[in-house]
Tab-separated table of C-alpha atoms in Angstrom:
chain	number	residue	atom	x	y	z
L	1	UNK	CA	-59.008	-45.911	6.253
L	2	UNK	CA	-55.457	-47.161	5.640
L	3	UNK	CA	-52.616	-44.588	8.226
L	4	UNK	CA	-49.057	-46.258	6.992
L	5	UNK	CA	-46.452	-45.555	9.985
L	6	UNK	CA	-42.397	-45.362	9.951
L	7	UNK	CA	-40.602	-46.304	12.956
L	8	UNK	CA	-37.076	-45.680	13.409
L	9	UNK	CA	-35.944	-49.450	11.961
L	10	UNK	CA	-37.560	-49.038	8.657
L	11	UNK	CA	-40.458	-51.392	8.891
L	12	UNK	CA	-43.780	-50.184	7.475
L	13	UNK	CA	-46.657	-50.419	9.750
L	14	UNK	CA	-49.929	-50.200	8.128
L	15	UNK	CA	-53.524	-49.861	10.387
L	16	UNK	CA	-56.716	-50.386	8.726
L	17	UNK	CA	-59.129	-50.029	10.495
L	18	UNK	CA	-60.894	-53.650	11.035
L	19	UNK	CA	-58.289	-55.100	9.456
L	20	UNK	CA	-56.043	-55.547	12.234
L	21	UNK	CA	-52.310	-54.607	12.041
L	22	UNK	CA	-49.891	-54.910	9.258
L	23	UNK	CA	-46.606	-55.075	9.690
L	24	UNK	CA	-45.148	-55.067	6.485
L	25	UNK	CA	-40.955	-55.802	6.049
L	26	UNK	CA	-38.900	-53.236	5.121
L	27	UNK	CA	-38.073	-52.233	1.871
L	28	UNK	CA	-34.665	-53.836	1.464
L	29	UNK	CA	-34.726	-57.943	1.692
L	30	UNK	CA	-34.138	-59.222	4.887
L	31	UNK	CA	-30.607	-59.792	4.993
L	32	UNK	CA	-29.675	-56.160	4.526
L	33	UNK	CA	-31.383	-55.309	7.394
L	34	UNK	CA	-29.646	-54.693	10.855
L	35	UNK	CA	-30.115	-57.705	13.157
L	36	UNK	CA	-32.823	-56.590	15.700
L	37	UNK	CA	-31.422	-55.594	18.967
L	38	UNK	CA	-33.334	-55.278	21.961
L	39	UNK	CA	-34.280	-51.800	20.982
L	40	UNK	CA	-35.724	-52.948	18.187
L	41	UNK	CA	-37.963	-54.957	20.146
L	42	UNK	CA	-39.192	-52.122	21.775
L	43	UNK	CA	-39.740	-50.068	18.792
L	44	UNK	CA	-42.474	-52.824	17.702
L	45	UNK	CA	-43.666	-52.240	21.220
L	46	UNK	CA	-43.775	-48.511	20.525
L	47	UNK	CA	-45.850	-48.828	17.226
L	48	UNK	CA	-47.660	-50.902	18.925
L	49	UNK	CA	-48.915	-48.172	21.598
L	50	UNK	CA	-49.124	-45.942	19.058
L	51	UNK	CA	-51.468	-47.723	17.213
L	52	UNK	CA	-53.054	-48.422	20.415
L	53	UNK	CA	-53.697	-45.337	21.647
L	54	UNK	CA	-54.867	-43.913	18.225
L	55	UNK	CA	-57.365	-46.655	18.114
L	56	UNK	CA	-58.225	-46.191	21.567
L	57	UNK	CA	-58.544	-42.000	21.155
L	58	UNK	CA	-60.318	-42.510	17.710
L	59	UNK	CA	-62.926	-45.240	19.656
L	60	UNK	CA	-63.303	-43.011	22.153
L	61	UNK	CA	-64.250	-40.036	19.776
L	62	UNK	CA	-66.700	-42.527	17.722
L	63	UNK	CA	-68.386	-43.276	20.892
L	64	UNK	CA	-68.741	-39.979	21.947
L	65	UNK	CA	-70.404	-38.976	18.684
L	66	UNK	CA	-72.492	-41.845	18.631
L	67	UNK	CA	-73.424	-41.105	22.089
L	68	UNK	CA	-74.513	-37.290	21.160
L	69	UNK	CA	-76.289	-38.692	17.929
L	70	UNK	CA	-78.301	-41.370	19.857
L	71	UNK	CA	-78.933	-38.161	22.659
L	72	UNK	CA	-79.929	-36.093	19.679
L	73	UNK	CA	-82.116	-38.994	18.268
L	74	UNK	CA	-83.986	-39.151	21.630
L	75	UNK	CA	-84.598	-35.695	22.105
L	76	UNK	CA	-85.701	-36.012	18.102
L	77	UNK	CA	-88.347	-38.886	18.848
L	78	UNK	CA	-89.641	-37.179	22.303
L	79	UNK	CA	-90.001	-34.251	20.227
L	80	UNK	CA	-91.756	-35.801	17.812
L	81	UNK	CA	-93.870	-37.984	19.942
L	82	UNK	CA	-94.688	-34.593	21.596
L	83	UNK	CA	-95.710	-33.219	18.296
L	84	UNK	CA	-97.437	-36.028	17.189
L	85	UNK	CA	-99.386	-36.515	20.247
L	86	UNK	CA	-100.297	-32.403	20.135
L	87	UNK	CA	-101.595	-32.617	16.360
L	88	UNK	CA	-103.981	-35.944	17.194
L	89	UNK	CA	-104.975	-33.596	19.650
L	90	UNK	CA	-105.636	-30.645	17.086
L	91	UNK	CA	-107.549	-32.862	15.060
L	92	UNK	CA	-109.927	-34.331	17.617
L	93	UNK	CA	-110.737	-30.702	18.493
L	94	UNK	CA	-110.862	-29.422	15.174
L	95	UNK	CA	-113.532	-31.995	14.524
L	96	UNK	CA	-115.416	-32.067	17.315
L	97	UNK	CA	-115.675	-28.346	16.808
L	98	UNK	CA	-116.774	-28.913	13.151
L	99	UNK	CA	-119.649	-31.151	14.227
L	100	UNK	CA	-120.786	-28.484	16.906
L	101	UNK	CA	-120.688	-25.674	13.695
L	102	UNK	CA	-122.331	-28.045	11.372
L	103	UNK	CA	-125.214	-28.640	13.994
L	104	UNK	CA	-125.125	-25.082	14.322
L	105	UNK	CA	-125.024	-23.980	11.050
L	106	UNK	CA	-128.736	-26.438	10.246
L	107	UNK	CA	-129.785	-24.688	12.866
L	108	UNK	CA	-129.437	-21.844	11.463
L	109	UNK	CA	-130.381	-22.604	8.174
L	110	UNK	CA	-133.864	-23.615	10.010
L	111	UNK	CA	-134.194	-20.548	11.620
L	112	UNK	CA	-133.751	-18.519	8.935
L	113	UNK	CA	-136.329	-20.444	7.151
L	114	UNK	CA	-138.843	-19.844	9.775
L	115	UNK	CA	-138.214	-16.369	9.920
L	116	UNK	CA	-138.069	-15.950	5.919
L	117	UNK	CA	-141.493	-17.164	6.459
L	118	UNK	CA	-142.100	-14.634	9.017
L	119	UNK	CA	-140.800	-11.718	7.147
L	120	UNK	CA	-142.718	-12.536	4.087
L	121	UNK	CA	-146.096	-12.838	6.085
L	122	UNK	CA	-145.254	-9.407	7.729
L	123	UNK	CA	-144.725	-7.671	4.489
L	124	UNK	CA	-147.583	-9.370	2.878
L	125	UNK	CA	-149.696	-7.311	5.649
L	126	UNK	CA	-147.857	-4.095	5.487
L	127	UNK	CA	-149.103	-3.989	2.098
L	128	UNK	CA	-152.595	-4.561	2.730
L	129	UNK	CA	-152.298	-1.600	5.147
L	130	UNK	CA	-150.837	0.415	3.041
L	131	UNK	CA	-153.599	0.037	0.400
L	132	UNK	CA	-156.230	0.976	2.947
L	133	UNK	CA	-154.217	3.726	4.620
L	134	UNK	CA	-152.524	5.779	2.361
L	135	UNK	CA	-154.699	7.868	0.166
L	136	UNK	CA	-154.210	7.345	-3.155
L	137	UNK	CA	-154.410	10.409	-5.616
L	138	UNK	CA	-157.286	10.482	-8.274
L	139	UNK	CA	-156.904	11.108	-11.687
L	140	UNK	CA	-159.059	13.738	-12.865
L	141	UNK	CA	-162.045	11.975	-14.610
L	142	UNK	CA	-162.327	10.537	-11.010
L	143	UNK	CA	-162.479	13.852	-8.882
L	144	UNK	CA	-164.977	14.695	-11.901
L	145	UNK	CA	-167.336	12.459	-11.759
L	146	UNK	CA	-167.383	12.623	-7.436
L	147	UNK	CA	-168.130	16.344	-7.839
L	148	UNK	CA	-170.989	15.660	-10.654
L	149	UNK	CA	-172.349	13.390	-8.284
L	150	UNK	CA	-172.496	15.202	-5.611
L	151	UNK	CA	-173.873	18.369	-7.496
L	152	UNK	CA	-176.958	15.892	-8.990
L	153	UNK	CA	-177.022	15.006	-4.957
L	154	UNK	CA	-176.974	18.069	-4.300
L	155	UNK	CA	-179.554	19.317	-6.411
L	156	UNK	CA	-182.082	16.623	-5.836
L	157	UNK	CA	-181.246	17.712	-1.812
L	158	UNK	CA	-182.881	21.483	-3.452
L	159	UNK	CA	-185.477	20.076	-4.798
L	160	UNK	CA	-186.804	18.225	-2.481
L	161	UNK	CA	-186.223	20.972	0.424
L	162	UNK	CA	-188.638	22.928	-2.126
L	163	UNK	CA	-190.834	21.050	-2.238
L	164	UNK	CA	-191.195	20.555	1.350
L	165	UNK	CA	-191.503	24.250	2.315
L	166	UNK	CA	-193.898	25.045	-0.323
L	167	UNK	CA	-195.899	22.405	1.687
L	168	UNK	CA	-195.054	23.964	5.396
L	169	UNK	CA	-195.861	27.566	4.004
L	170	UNK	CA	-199.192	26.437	2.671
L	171	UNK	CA	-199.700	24.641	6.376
L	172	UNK	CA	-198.759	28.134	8.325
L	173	UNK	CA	-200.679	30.228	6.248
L	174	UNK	CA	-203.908	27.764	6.576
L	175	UNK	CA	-203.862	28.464	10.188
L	176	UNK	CA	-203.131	31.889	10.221
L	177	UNK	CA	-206.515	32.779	8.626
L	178	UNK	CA	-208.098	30.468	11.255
L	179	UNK	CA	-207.494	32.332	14.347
């Protein structure tokens, strides 16, 4: 940054910054100019304070933002650290906690295995007992034939009764005439 200054004799000052100072003549030649009196002197002396104390309030406001920068560029990298430090955290937990649900989850997968097994042995015997418990209905050829077998049983049950009491009359009757 170039700042060009005019004293009160006409000679150009110009600051760059890291370029030291400038003092450049004045416009007119040198022999037009008025012959430097001692207040002259101390207008070089006044630039020179100038300049001074610009550089001097302008350093002071570059260190002062470098200073809040380099603050804000701690707090930044504590902050960070912090964060960092908090999320290798996060992941140790997070997979810690995913072996424990793994382990958990083959349990699981075992135990539901075993009691698959389980189930299907249960129902496998629920179904024999319901074959032998429940009636069943017949179909009508079936009710049929039971009651034609049971009439034949029946019958031959008649029969044989007949023949049984013709027998026991004949055996009363036999010693009825006796006494």
């Amino acid at each position: 940054a170039t700042t060009m200054h005019e004293p009160r004799h006409g000679a150009r000052c110009q600051l760059s910054v890291g370029a030291g100072i400038n003092v450049a003549e004045p416009e007119a030649t040198q022999a037009t100019s008025p012959p430097l009196q001692e207040g002259g002197s101390s207008g070089v002396i006044g630039l020179l304070e100038v300049a001074e104390s610009d550089f001097t309030r302008t350093l002071a406001e570059m260190t002062a933002d470098e200073n809040a920068a380099e603050a804000d560029f701690e707090q930044t990298m504590k902050e960070d650290e912090i964060l960092k430090t908090t999320k290798e955290q996060d992941v140790k937990y997070k997979e810690r906690e995913i072996g424990q649900l793994t382990q958990a989850l083959a349990e699981a997968g075992s135990d539901k295995q075993g009691l698959s097994t389980e189930l299907s042995a249960v129902l496998e015997y629920k179904t024999q007992l319901v074959e032998m418990c429940v009636p069943k209905a017949e179909t009508y050829g079936q009710r049929k034939a039971k009651r034609d077998a049971e009439i034949a049983g029946l019958k031959e049950a008649l029969s044989i009764l007949e023949g049984e009491a013709a027998l026991l009359q004949r055996g009363t009757i036999v010693r009825a005439r006796r006494a």
